Short mmCIF file of N, CA and C in Angstrom, two decimals:
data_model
loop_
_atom_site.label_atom_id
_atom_site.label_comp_id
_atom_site.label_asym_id
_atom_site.label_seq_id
_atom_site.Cartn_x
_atom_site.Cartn_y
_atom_site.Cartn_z
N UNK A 1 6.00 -16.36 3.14
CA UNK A 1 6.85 -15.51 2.35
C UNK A 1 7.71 -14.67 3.31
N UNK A 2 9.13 -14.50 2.96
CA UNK A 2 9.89 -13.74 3.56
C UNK A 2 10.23 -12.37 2.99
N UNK A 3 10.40 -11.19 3.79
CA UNK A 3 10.75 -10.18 2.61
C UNK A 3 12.10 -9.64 2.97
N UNK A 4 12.52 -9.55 1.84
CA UNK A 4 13.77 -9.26 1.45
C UNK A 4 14.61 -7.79 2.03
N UNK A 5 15.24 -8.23 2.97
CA UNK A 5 16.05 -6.69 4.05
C UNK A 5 16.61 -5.58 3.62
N UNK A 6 17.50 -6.43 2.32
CA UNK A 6 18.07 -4.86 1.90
C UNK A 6 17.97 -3.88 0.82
N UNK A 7 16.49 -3.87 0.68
CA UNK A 7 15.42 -2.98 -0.12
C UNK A 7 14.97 -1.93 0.94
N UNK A 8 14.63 -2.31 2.07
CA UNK A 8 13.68 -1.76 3.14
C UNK A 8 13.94 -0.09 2.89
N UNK A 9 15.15 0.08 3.34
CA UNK A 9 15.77 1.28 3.26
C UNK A 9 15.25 1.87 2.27
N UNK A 10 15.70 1.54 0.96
CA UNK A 10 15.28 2.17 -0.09
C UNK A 10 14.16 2.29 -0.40
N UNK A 11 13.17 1.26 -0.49
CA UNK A 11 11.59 1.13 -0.48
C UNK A 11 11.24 1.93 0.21
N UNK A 12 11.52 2.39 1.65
CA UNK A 12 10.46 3.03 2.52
C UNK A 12 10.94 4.60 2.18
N UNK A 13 12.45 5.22 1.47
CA UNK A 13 12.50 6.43 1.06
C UNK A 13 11.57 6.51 0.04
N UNK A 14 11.76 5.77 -1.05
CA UNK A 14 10.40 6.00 -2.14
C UNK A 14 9.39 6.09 -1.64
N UNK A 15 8.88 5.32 -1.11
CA UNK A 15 7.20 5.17 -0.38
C UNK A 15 6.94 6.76 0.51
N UNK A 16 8.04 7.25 1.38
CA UNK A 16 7.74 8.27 1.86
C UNK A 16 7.58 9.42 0.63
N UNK A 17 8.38 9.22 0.41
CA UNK A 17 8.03 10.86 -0.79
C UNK A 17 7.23 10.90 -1.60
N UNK A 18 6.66 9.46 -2.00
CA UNK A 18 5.94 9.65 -2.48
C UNK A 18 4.33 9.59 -2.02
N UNK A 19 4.42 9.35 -0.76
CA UNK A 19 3.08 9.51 0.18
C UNK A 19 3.23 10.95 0.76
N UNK A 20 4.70 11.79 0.81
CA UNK A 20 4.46 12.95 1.18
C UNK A 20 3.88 14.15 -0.14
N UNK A 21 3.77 13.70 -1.26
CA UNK A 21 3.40 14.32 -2.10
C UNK A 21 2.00 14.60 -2.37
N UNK A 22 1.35 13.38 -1.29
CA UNK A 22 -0.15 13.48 -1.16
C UNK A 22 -0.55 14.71 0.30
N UNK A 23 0.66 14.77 0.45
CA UNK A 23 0.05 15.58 1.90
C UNK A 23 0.35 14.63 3.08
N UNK A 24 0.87 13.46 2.86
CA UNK A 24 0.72 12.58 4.31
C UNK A 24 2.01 12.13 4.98
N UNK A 25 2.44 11.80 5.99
CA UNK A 25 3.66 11.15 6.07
C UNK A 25 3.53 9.90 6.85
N UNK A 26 4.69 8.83 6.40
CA UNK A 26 4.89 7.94 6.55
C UNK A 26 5.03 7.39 8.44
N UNK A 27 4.14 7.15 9.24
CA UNK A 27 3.93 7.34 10.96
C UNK A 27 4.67 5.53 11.46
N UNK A 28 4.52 5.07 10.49
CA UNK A 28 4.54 3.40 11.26
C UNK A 28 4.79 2.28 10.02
N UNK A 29 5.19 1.54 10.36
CA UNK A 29 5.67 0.11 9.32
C UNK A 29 5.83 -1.21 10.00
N UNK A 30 5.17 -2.18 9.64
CA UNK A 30 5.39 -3.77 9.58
C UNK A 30 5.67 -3.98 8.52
N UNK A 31 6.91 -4.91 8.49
CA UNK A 31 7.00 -5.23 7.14
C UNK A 31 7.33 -6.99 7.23
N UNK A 32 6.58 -7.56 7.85
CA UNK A 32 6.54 -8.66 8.01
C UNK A 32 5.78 -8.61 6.71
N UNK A 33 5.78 -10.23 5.92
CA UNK A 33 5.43 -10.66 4.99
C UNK A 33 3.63 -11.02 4.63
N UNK A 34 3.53 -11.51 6.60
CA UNK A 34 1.98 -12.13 6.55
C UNK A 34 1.54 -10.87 7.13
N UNK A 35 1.75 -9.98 7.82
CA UNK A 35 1.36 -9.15 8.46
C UNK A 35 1.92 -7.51 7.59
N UNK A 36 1.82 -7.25 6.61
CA UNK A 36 2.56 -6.08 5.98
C UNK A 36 1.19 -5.11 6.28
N UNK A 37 2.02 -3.64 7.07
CA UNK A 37 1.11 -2.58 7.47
C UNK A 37 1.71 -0.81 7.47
N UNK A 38 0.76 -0.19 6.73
CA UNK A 38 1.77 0.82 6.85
C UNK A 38 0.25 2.24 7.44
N UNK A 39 1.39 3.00 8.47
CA UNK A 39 0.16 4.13 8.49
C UNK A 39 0.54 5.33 8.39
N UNK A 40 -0.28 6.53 7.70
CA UNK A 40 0.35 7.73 7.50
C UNK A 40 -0.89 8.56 8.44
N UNK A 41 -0.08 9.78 8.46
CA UNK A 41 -0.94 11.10 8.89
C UNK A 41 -0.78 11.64 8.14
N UNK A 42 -2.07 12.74 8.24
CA UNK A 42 -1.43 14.16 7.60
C UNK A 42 -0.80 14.79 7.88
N UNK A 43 -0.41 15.47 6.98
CA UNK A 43 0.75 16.58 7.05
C UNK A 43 0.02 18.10 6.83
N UNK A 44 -1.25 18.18 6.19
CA UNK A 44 -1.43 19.71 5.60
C UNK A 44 -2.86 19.50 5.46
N UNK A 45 -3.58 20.69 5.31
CA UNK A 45 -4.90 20.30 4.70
C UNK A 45 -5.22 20.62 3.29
N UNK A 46 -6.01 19.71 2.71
CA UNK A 46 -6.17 19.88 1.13
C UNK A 46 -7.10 21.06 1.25
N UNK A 47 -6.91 21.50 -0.31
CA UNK A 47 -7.58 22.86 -0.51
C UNK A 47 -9.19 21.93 -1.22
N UNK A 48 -10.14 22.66 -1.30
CA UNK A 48 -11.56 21.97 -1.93
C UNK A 48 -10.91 21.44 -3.36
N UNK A 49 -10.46 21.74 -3.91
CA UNK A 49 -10.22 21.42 -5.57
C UNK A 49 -8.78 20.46 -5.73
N UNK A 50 -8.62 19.93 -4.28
CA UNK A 50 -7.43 19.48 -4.44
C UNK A 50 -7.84 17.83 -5.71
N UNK A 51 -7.17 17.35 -6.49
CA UNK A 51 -7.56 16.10 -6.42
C UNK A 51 -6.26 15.14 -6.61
N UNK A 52 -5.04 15.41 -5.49
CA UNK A 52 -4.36 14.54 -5.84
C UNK A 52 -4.15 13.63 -5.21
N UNK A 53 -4.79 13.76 -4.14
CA UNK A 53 -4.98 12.48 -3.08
C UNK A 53 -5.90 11.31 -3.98
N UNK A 54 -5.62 10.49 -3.49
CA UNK A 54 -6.06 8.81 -4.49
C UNK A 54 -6.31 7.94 -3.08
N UNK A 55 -7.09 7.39 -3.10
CA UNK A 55 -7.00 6.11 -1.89
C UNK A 55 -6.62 4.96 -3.42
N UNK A 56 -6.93 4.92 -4.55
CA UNK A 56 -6.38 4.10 -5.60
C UNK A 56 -4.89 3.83 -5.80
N UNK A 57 -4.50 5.19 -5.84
CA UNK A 57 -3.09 5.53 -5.86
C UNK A 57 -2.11 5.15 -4.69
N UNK A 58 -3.01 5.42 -3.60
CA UNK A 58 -1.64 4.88 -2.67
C UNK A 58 -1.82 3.75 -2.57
N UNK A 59 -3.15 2.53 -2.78
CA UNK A 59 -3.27 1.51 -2.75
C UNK A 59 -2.41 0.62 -3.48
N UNK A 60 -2.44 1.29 -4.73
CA UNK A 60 -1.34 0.82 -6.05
C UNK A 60 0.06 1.04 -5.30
N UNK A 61 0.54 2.14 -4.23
CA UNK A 61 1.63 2.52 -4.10
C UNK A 61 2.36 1.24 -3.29
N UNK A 62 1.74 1.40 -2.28
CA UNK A 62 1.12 0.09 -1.26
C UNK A 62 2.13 -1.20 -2.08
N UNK A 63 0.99 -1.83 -2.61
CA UNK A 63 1.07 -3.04 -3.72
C UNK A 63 2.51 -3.51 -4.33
N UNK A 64 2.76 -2.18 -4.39
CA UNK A 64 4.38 -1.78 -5.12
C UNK A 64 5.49 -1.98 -4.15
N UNK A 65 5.28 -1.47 -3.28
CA UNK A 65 6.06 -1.16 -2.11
C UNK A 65 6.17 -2.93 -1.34
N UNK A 66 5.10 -3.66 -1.65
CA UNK A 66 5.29 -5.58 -0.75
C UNK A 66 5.77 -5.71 -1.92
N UNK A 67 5.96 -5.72 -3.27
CA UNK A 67 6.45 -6.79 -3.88
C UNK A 67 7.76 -6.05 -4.40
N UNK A 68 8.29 -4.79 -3.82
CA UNK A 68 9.79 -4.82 -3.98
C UNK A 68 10.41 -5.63 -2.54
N UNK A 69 9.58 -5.83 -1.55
CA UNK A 69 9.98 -6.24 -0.81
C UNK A 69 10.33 -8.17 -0.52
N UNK A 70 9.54 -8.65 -1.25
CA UNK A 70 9.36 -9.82 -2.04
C UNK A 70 9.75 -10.45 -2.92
N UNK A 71 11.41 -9.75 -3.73
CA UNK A 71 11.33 -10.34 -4.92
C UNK A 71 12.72 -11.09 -4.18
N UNK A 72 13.66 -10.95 -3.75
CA UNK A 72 14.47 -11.87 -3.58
C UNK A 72 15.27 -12.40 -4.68
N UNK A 73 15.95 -10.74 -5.91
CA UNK A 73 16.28 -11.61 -7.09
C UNK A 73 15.51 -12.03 -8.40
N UNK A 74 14.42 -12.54 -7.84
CA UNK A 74 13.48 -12.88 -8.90
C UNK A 74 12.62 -11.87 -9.06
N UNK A 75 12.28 -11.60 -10.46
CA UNK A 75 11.50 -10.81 -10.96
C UNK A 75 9.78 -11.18 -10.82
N UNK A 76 9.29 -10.09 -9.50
CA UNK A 76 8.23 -10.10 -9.80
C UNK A 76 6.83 -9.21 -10.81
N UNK A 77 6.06 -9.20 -11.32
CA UNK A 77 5.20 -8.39 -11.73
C UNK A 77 3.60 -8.33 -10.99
N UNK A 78 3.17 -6.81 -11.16
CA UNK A 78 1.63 -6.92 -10.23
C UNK A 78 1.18 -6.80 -11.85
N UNK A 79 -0.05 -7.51 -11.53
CA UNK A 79 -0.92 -7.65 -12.66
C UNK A 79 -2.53 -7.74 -12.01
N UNK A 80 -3.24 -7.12 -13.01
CA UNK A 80 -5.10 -7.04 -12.98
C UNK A 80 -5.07 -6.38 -11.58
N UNK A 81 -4.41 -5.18 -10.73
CA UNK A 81 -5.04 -4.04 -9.46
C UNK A 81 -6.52 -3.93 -9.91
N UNK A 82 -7.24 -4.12 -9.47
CA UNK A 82 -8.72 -3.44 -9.14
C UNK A 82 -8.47 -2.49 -7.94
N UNK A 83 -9.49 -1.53 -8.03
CA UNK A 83 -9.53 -0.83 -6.54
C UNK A 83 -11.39 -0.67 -6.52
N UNK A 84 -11.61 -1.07 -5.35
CA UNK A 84 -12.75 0.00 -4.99
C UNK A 84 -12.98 1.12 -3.93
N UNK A 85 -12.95 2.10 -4.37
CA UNK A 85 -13.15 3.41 -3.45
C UNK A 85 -14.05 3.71 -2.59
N UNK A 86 -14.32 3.85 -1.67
CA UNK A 86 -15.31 3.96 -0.94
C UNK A 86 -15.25 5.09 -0.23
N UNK A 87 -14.47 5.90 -0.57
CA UNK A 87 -14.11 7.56 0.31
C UNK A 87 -15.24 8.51 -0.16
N UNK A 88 -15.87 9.53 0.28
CA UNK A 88 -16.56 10.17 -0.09
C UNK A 88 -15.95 11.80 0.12
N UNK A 89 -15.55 11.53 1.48
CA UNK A 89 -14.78 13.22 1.98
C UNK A 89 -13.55 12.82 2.33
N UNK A 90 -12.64 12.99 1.38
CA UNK A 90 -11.40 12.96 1.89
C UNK A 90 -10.62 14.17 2.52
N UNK A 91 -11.61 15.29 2.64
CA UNK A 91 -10.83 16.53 3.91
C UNK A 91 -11.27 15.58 5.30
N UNK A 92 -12.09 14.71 5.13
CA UNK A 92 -12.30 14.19 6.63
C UNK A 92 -11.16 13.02 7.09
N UNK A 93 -10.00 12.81 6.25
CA UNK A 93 -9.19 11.53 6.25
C UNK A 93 -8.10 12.45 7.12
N UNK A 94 -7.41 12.03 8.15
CA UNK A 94 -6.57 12.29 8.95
C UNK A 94 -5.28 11.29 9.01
N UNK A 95 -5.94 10.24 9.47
CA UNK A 95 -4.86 9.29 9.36
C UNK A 95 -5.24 8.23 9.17
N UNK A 96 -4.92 7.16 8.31
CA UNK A 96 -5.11 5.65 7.85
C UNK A 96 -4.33 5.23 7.95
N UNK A 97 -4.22 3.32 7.76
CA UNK A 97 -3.41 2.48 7.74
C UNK A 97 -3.65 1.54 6.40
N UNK A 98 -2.64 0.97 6.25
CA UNK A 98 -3.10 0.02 4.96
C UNK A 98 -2.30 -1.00 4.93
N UNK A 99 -3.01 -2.39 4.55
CA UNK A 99 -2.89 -3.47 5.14
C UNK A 99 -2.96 -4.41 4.07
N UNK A 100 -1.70 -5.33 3.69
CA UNK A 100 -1.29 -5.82 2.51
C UNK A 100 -1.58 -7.58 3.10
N UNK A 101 -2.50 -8.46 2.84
CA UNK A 101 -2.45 -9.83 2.57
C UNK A 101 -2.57 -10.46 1.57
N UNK A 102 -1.54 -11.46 1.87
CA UNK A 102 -1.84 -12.39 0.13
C UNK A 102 -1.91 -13.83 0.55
N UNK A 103 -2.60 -14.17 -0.28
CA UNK A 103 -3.13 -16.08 -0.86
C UNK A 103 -2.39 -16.53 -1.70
N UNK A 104 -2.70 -17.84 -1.18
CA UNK A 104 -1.71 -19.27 -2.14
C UNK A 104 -2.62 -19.26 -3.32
N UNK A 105 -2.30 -19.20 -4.76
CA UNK A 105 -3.29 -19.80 -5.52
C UNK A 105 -2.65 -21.13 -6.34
N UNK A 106 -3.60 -21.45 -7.03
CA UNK A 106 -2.81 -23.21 -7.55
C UNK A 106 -2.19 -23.14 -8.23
N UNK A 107 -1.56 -21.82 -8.84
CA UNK A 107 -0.19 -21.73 -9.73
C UNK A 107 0.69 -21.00 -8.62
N UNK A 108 2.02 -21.93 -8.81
CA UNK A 108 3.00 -21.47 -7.38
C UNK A 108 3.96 -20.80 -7.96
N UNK A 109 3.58 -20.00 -9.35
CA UNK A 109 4.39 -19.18 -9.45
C UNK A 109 3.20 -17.71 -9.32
N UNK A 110 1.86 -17.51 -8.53
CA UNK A 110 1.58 -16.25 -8.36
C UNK A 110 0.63 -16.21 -6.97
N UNK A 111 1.18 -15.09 -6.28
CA UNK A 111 -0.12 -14.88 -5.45
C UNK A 111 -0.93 -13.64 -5.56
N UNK A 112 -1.98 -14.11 -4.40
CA UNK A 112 -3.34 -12.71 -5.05
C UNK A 112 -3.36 -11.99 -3.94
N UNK A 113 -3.07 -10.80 -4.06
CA UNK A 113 -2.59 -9.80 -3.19
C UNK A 113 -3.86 -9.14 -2.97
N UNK A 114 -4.04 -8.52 -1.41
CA UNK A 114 -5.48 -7.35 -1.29
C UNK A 114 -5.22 -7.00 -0.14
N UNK A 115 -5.32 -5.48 -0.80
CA UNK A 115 -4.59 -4.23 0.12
C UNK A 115 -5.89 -3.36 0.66
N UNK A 116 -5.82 -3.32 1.87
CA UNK A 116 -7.04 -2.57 2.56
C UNK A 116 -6.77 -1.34 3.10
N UNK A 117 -7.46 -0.52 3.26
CA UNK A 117 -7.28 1.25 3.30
C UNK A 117 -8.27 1.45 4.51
N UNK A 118 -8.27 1.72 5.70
CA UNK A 118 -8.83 1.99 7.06
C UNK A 118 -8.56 3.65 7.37
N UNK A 119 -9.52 4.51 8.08
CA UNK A 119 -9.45 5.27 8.54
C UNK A 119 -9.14 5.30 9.95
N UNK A 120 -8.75 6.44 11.06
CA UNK A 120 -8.48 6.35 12.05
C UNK A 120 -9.48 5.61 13.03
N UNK A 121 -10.76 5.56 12.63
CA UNK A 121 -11.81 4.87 13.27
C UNK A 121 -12.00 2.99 12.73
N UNK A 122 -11.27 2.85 12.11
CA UNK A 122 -11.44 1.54 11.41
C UNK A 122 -12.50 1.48 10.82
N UNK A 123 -12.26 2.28 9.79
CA UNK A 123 -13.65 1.88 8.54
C UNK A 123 -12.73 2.19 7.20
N UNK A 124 -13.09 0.91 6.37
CA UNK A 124 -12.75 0.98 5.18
C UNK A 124 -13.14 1.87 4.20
N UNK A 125 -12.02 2.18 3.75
CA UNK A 125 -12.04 3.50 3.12
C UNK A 125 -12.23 3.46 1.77
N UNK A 126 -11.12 1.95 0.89
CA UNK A 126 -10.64 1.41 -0.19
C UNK A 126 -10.37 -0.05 -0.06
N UNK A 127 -10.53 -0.59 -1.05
CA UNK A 127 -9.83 -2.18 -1.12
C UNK A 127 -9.32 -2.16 -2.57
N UNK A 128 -7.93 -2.91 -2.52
CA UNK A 128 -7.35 -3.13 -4.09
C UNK A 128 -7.02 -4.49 -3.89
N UNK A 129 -7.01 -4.91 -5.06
CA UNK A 129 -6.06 -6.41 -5.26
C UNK A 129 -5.78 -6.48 -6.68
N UNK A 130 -4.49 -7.62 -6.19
CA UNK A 130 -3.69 -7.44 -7.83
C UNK A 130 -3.16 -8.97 -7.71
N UNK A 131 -2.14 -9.19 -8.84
CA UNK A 131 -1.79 -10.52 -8.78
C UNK A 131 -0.40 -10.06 -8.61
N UNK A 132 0.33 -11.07 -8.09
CA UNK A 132 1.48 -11.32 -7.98
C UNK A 132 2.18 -12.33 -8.98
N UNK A 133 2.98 -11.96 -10.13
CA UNK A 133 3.62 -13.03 -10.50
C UNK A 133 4.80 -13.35 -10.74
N UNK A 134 5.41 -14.24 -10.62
CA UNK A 134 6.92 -14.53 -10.87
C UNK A 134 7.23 -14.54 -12.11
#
């Protein structure tokens, strides 16, 4: 899969503001197709009662962010995101990366997308997957 150039721009302003709304900012980008990677830092520290940080949410954000990059014209849709969370202290999250691969499945009009959520130590934080369809 190739992704489509002249979204980038625009995709990665959305994606920032809306990852800076969690507190984090946007540090690094691959946006290769087989290799799609993005990493943020923080920006601030959450207060105890914060709860608007999501490892779900940016996973979903994530998800959103490869398949505007992917459509080439054609209309894609994400369908069935699962996430599983695995964060327990997120005042302890500093900086992550998140890491978008997808599979061939035997209908070649969809693939199955799964987005991984790493902390600065490489430990999974979150995993989502969704479908891709044309």
């Amino acid at each position: 899969m190739t992704l489509k150039p002249d979204t980038i721009k625009h995709s990665i302003l959305i994606t920032h503001s809306s990852i800076e709304s969690f507190g984090f900012e946007l540090k690094t980008w691959n946006f290769d197709a087989d290799n799609f990677s993005l990493s943020f830092s923080k920006k601030n520290i959450f207060p105890n009662d914060d709860k608007s940080f999501s490892i779900d949410a940016l996973l979903l954000q994530s998800l959103e962010l490869y398949k505007r990059f992917v459509e080439y014209g054609d209309h894609f849709q994400l369908t069935n995101f699962h996430c599983i969370n695995l964060i327990i202290n997120k005042q302890s999250i500093h900086d992550f990366i998140i890491e978008i691969d997808w599979l061939s499945t035997p209908n070649t009009h969809q693939k199955f997308l799964e987005a991984y959520c790493y902390n600065e130590s490489g430990q999974l934080l979150g995993k989502g997957t969704a479908l891709l369809n044309k």
